[in-house]
Short mmCIF file of C-alpha atoms and ligand atoms in Angstrom, two decimals:
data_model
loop_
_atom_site.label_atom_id
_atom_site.label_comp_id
_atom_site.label_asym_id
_atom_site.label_seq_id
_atom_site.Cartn_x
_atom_site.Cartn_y
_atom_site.Cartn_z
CA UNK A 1 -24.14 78.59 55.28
CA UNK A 2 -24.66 74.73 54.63
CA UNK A 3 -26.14 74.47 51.02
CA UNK A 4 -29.93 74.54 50.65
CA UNK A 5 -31.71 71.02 50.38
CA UNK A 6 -32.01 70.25 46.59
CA UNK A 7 -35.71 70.81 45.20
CA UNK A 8 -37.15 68.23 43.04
CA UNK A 9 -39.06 68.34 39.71
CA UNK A 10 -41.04 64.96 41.10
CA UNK A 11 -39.27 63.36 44.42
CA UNK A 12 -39.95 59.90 44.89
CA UNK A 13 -42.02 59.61 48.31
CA UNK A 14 -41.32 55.31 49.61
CA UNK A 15 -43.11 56.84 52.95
CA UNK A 16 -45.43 54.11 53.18
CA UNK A 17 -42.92 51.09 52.52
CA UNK A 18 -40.91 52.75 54.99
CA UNK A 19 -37.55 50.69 53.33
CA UNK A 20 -34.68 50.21 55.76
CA UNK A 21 -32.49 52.66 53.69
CA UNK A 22 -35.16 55.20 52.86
CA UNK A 23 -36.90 55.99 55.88
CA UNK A 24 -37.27 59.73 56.14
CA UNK A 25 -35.38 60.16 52.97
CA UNK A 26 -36.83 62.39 50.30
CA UNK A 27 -35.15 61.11 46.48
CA UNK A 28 -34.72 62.26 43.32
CA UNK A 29 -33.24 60.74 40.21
CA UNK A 30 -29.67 60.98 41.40
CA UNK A 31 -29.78 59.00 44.57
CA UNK A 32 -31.97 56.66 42.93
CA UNK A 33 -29.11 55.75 39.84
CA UNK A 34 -26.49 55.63 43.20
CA UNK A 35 -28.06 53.05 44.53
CA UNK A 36 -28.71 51.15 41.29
CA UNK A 37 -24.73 51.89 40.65
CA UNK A 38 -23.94 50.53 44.09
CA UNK A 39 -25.94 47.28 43.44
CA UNK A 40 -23.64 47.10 39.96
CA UNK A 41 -20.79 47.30 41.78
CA UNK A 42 -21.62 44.20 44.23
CA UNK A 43 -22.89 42.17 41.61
CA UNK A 44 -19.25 42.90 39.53
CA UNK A 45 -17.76 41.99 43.16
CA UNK A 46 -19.66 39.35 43.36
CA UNK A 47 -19.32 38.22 39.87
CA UNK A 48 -15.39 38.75 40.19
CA UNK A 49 -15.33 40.64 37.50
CA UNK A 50 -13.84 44.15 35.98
CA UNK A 51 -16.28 44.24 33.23
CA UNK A 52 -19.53 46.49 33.59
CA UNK A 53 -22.15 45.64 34.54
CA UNK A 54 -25.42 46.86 33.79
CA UNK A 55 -28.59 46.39 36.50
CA UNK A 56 -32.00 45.81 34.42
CA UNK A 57 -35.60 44.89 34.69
CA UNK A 58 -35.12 41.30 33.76
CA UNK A 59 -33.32 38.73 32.37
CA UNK A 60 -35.04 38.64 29.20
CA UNK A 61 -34.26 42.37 28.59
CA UNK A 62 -30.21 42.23 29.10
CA UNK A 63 -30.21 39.04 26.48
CA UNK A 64 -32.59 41.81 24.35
CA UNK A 65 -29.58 44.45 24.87
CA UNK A 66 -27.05 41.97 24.50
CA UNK A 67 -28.05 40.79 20.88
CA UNK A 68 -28.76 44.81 19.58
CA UNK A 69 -25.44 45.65 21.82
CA UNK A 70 -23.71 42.89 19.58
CA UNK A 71 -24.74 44.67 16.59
CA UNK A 72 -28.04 41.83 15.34
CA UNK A 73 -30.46 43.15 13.00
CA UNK A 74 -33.10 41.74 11.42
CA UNK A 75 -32.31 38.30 9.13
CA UNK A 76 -29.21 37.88 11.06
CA UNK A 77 -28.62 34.32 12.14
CA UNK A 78 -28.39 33.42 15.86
CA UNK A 79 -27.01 29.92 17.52
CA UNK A 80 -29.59 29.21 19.86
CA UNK A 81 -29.49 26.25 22.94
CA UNK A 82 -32.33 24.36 22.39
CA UNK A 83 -32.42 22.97 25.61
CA UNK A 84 -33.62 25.91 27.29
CA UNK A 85 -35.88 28.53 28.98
CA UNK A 86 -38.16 30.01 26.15
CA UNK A 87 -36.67 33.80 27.31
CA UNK A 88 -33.43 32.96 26.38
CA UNK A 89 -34.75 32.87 22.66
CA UNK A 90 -38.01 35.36 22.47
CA UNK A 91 -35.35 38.69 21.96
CA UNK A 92 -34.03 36.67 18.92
CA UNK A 93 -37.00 37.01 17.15
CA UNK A 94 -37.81 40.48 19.26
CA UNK A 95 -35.37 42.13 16.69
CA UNK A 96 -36.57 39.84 13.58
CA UNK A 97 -33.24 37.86 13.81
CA UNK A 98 -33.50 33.91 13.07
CA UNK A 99 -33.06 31.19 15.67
CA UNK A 100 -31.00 28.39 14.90
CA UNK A 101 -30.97 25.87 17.56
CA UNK A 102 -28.39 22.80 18.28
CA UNK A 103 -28.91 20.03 20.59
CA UNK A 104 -27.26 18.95 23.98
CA UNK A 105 -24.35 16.95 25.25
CA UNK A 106 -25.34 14.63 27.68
CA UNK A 107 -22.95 15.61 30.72
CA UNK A 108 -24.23 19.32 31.05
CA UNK A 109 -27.43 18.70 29.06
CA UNK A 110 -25.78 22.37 27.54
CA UNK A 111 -25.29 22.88 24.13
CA UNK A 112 -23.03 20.11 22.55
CA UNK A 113 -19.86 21.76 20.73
CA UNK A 114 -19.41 19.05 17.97
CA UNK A 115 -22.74 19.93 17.26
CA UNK A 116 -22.69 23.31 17.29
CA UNK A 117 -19.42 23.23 14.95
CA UNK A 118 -21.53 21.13 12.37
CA UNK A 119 -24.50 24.18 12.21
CA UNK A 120 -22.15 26.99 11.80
CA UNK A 121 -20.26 25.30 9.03
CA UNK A 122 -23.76 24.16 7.35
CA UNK A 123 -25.12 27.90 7.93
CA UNK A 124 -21.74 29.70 6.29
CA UNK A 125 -21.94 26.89 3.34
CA UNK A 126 -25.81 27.90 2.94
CA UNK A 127 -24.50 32.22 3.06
CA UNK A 128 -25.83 31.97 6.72
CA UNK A 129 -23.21 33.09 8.31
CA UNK A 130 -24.30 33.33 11.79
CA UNK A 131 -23.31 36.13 14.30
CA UNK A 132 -23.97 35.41 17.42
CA UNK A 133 -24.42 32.21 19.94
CA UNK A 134 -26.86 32.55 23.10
CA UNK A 135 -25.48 29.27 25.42
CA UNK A 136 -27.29 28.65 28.52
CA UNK A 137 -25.81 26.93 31.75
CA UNK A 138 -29.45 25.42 32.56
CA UNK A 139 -30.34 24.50 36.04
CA UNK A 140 -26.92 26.15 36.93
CA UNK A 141 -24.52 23.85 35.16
CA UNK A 142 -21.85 25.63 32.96
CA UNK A 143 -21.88 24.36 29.54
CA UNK A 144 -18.21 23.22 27.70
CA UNK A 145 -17.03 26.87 27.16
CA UNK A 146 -13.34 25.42 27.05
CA UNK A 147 -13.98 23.99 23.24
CA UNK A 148 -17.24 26.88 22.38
CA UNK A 149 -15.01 29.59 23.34
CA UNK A 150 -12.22 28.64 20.87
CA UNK A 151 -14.55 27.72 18.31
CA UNK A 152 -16.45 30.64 18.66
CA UNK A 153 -13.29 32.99 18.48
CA UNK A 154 -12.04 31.47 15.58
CA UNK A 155 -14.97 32.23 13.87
CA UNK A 156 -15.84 35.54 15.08
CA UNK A 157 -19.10 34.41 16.79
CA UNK A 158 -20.22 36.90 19.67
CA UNK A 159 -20.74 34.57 22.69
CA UNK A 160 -24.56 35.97 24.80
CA UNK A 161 -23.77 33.91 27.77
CA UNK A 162 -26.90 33.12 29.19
CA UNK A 163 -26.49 31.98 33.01
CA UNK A 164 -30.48 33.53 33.95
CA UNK A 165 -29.80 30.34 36.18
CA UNK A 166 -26.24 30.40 37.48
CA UNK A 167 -25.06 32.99 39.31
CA UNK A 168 -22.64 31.85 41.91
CA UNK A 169 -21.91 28.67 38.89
CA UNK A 170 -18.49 28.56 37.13
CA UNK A 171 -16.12 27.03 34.88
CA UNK A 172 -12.47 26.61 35.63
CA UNK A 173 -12.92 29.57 37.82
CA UNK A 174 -14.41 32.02 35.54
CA UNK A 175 -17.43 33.38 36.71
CA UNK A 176 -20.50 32.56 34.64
CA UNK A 177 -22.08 35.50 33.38
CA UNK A 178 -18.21 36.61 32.28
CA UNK A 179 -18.54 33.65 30.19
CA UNK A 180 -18.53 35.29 26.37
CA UNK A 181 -18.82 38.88 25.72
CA UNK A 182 -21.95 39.52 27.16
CA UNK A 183 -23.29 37.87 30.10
CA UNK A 184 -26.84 37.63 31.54
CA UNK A 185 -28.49 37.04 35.24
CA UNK A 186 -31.50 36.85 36.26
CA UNK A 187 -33.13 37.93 39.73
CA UNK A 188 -36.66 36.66 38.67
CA UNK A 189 -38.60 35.30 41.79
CA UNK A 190 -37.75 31.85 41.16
CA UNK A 191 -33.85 32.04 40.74
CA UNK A 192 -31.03 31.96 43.16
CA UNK A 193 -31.42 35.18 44.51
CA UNK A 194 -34.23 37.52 43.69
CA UNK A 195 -34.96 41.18 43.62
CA UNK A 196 -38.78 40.22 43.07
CA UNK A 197 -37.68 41.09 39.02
CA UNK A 198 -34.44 42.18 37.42
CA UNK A 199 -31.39 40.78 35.52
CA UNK A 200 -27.88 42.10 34.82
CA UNK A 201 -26.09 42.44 31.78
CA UNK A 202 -22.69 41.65 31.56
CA UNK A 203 -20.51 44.02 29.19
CA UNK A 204 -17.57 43.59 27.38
CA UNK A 205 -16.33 47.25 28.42
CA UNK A 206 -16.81 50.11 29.27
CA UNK A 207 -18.28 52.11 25.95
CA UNK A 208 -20.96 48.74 25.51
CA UNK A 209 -22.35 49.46 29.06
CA UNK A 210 -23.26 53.60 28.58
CA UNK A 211 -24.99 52.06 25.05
CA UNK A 212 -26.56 49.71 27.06
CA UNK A 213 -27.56 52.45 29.52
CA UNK A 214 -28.74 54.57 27.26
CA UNK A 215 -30.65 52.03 25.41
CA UNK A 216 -32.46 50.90 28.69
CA UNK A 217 -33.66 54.15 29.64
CA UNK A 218 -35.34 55.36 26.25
CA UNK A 219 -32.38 56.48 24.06
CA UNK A 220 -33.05 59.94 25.65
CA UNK A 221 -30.02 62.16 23.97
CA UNK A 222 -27.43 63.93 26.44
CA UNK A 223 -29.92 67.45 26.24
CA UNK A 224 -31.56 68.95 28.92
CA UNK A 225 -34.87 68.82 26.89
CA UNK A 226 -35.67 65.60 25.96
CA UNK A 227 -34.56 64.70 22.59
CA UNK A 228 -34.38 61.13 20.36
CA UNK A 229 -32.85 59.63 17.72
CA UNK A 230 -33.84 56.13 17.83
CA UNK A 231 -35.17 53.81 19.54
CA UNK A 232 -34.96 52.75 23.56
CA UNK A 233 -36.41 51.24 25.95
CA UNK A 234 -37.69 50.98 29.30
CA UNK A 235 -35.02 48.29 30.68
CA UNK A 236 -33.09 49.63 34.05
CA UNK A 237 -33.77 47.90 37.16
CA UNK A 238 -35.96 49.99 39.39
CA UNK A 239 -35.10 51.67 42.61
CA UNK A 240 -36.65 48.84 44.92
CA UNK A 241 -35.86 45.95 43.20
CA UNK A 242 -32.23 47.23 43.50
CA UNK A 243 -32.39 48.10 46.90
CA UNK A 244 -33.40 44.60 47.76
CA UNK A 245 -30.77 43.32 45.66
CA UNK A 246 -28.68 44.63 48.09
CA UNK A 247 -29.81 42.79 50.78
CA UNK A 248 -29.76 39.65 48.82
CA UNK A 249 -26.18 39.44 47.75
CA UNK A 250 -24.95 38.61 50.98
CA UNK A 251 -27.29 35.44 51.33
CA UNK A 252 -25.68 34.17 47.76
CA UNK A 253 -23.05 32.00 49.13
CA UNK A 254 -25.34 30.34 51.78
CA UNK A 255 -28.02 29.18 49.24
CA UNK A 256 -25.50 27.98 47.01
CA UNK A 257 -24.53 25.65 50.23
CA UNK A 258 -28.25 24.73 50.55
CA UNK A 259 -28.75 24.35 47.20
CA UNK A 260 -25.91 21.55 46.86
CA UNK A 261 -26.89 19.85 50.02
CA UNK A 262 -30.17 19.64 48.22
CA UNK A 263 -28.11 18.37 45.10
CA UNK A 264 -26.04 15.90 47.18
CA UNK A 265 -29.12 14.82 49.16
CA UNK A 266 -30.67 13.46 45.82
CA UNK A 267 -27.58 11.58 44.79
CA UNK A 268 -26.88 9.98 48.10
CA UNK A 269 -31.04 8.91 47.76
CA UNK A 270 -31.08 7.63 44.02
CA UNK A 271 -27.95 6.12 44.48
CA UNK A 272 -28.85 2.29 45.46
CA UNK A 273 -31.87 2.80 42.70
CA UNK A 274 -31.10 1.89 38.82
CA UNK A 275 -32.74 3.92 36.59
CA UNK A 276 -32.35 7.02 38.06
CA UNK A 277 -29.37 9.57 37.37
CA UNK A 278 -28.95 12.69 39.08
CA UNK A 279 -27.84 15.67 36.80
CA UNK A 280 -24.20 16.25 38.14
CA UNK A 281 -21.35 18.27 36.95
CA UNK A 282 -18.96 16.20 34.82
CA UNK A 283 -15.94 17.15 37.00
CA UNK A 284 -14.28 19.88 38.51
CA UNK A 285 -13.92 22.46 36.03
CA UNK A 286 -17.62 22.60 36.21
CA UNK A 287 -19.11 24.23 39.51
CA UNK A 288 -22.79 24.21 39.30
CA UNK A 289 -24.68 26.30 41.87
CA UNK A 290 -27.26 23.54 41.85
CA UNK A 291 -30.14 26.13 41.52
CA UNK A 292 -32.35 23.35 40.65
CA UNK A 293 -31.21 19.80 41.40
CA UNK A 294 -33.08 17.20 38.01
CA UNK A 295 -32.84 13.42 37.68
CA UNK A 296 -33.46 11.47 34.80
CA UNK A 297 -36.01 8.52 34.66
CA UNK A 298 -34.93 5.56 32.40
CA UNK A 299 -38.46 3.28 33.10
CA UNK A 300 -36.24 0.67 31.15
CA UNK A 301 -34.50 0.30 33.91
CA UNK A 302 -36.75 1.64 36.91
CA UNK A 303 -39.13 -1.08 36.80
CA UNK A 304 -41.11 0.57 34.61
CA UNK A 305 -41.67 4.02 36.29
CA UNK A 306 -41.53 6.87 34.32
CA UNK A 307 -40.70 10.30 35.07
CA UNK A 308 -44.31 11.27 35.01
CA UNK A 309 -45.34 8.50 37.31
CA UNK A 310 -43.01 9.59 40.22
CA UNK A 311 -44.59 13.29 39.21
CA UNK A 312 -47.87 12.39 39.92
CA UNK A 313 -46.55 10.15 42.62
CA UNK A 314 -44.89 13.06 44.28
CA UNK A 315 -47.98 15.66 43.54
CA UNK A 316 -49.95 13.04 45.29
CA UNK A 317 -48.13 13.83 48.66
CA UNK A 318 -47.85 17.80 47.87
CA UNK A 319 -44.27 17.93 46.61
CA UNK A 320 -43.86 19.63 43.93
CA UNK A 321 -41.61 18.63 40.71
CA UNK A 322 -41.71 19.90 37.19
CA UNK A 323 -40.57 18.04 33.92
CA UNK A 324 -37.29 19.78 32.72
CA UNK A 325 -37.74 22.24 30.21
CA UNK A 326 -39.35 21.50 27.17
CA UNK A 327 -36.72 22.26 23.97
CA UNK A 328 -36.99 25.26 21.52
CA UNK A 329 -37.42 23.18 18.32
CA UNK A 330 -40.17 21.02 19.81
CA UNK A 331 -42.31 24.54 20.65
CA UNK A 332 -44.87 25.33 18.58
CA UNK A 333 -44.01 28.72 18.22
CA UNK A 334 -40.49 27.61 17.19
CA UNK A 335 -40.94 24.39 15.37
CA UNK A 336 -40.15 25.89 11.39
CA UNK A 337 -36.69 27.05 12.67
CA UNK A 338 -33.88 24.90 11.86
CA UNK A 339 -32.49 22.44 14.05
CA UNK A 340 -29.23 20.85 14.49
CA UNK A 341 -28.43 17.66 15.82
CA UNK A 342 -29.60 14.11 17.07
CA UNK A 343 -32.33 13.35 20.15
CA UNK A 344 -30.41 14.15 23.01
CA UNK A 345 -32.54 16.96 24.31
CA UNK A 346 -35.77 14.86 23.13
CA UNK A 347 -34.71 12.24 24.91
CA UNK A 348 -33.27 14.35 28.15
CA UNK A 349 -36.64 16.25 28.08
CA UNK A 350 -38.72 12.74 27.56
CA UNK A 351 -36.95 11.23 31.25
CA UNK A 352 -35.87 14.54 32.84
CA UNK A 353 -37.92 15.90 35.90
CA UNK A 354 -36.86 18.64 38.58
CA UNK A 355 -37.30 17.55 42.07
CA UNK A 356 -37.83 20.46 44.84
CA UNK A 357 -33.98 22.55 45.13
CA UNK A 358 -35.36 25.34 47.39
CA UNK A 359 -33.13 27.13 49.68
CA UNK A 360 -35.92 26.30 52.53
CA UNK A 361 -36.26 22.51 52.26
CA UNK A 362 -35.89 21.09 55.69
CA UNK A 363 -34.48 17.86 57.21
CA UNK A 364 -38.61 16.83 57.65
CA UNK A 365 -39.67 17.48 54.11
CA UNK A 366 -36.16 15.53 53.16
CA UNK A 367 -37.53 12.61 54.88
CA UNK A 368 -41.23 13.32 53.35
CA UNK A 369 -39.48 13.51 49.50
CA UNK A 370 -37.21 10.26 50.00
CA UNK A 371 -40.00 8.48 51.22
CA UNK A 372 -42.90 9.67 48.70
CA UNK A 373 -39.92 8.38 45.84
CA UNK A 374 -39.01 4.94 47.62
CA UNK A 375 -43.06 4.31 47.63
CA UNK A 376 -42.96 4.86 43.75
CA UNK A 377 -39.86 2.75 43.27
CA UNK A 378 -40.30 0.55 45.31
CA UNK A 379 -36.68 0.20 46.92
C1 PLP B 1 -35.17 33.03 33.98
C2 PLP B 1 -34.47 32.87 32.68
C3 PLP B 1 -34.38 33.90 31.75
C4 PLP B 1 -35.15 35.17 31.86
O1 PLP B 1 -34.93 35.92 32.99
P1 PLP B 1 -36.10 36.88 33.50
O2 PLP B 1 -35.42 37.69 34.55
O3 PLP B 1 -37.18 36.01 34.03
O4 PLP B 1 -36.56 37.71 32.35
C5 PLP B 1 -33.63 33.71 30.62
N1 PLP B 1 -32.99 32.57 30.38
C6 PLP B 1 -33.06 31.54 31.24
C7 PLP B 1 -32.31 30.29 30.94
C8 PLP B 1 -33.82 31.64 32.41
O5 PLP B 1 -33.92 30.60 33.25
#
């Protein structure tokens, strides 16, 4: 006799989405973690990677696992990028841990390592000692992890290898998000891919992801009645945002083209135009997935035109472009937290704009953007 269908305590019931996969399927909490598992496993394909890897509600949450995963409690001192997303910092002070931020090279806009080297000795000196270092690869581009990485092992500083932004980037071949010991992705709507909301955390093996696991799903204990010792949270990537992931991976390679025709299609535009500079990867150990292709505007040398002007100029004709992001220490909500370093990301953020990267700009609006900036510059 075949074995009797299993009964559910509450079966999930996706009649009315009717999903590809789950038509006429009845599921309970075991199918549901397979197919999260199965999206893990692509992404660690994907990421070319042995390490686990942990499927989450966002971004934001697998940095938030990363830093408790790394052992940061309250007081401890954290490395932060200032030139970055505000997410990448918020779980810092989610655990009452202190930001420390460090300015930006100029080739990857990324964290600058001389820099970086300068705050850690200052914090140790000042019984500071920091822990941990969260590095972002903004707009895609991988920072210098060559020099941060050896600095960083030397002084036993946990590397949270933020690349929200760069899946599909790398540096001398190393995936990011395997940049460090824990790495972070983001699906959020806007990124590369997208699974509507999600993010994946990167682990350094195998005992890091069940904590993680078990952290993201309420720090229930192994018991059949539901017992806890501390506290969790409500972090694992739901059932349809990983089912879409699914169908997303696939498309990764082919937006990563688009995207860097979009990147190339800027510099081949700006190129007869002083003033403008098109942020580029320094050479080839960098490979940037170009999520979002950003120029800077030197009026100096633009006749005058700022970035602001060729914003409004380009709002004017619908096209959408969005000053780069503004840094950490110049936030309101961060500005008492010590920063390290000179005016690089002032100054990147004062002439930096982001010019429309999407994976669906065609040949027409191409024609539509050059023309809208060559009214503006007047070349
Ligand atoms: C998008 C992003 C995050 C946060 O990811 P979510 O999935 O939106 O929570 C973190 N850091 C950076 C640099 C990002 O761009």
């Amino acid at each position: 006799m075949p074995k009797p269908k299993q009964i559910y305590l509450s079966a999930l019931n996706y009649a009315a989405l009717n999903t590809q996969s789950q038509a006429g399927r009845e599921v309970g909490c075991k199918e549901v973690y397979q197919d999260i598992e199965e999206f893990e496993k692509r992404c660690q394909q994907t990421l070319k990677t042995d390490r686990p890897v942990l499927a989450v509600n966002s971004g934001t949450a697998a940095i938030h696992l990363g830093l408790l995963l790394a052992g940061i409690t309250a007081g401890d001192h954290v490395i932060c990028q200032s030139m970055t997303f505000v997410a990448s910092v918020n779980p810092v002070l989610y655990i009452g841990a202190i930001p420390v931020f460090v300015d930006s090279e100029r080739q990857t806009w990324n964290m600058d390592p001389e820099r970086l080297e300068e705050a850690f000795l200052d914090l140790v000196r000042n019984d500071k000692r920091p822990k941990a270092i969260i590095l972002t690869s903004i707009y895609g581009m991988p920072y210098d992890y060559g020099r941060i990485f050896a600095f960083a092992k030397a002084n036993n500083l946990t590397i949270i290898d933020d690349s929200a932004e760069a899946l599909g980037s790398s540096y001398k071949d190393l995936s990011n998000g395997t940049l460090g010991d824990f790495g972070i992705i983001s699906f959020n709507n806007n990124k590369i891919i997208s699974t509507t909301g999600g993010g994946l955390l990167i682990c350094p093996d195998a005992a890091s992801y069940e904590r993680g696991k078990f952290l993201a799903t309420q720090a229930k204990e192994n018991e059949p009645f539901y017992q806890h010792k501390e506290i969790g949270f409500n972090y694992r990537m739901g059932h349809l945002n990983a089912m879409m992931g699914l169908s997303q991976i696939p498309l990764l390679s082919e937006r990563i083209t688009m995207r860097k025709q979009m990147h190339n299609f800027y510099q081949d535009s700006f190129q007869p135009i002083s003033g403008i500079s098109v942020h580029t990867a320094p050479d080839d150990d960098f490979k940037s997935n170009y999520w979002l292709s950003a120029i800077l505007v030197d009026p100096s040398e633009a006749g005058g035109v700022t970035k602001e002007d060729l914003r409004l100029a380009l709002e004017a004709e619908d096209i959408e472009s969005r000053p780069i992001w503004k840094p950490m220490h110049l936030q309101p909500l961060y500005s008492t937290y010590a920063y390290y370093g000179g005016t690089v990301c002032e100054e990147l953020f004062e002439k930096g704009l982001c010019l429309p990267s999407g994976s669906n700009v065609t040949a027409i609006d191409r024609k539509r953007i050059e023309l809208a900036i060559k009214n503006v510059l007047k070349y």
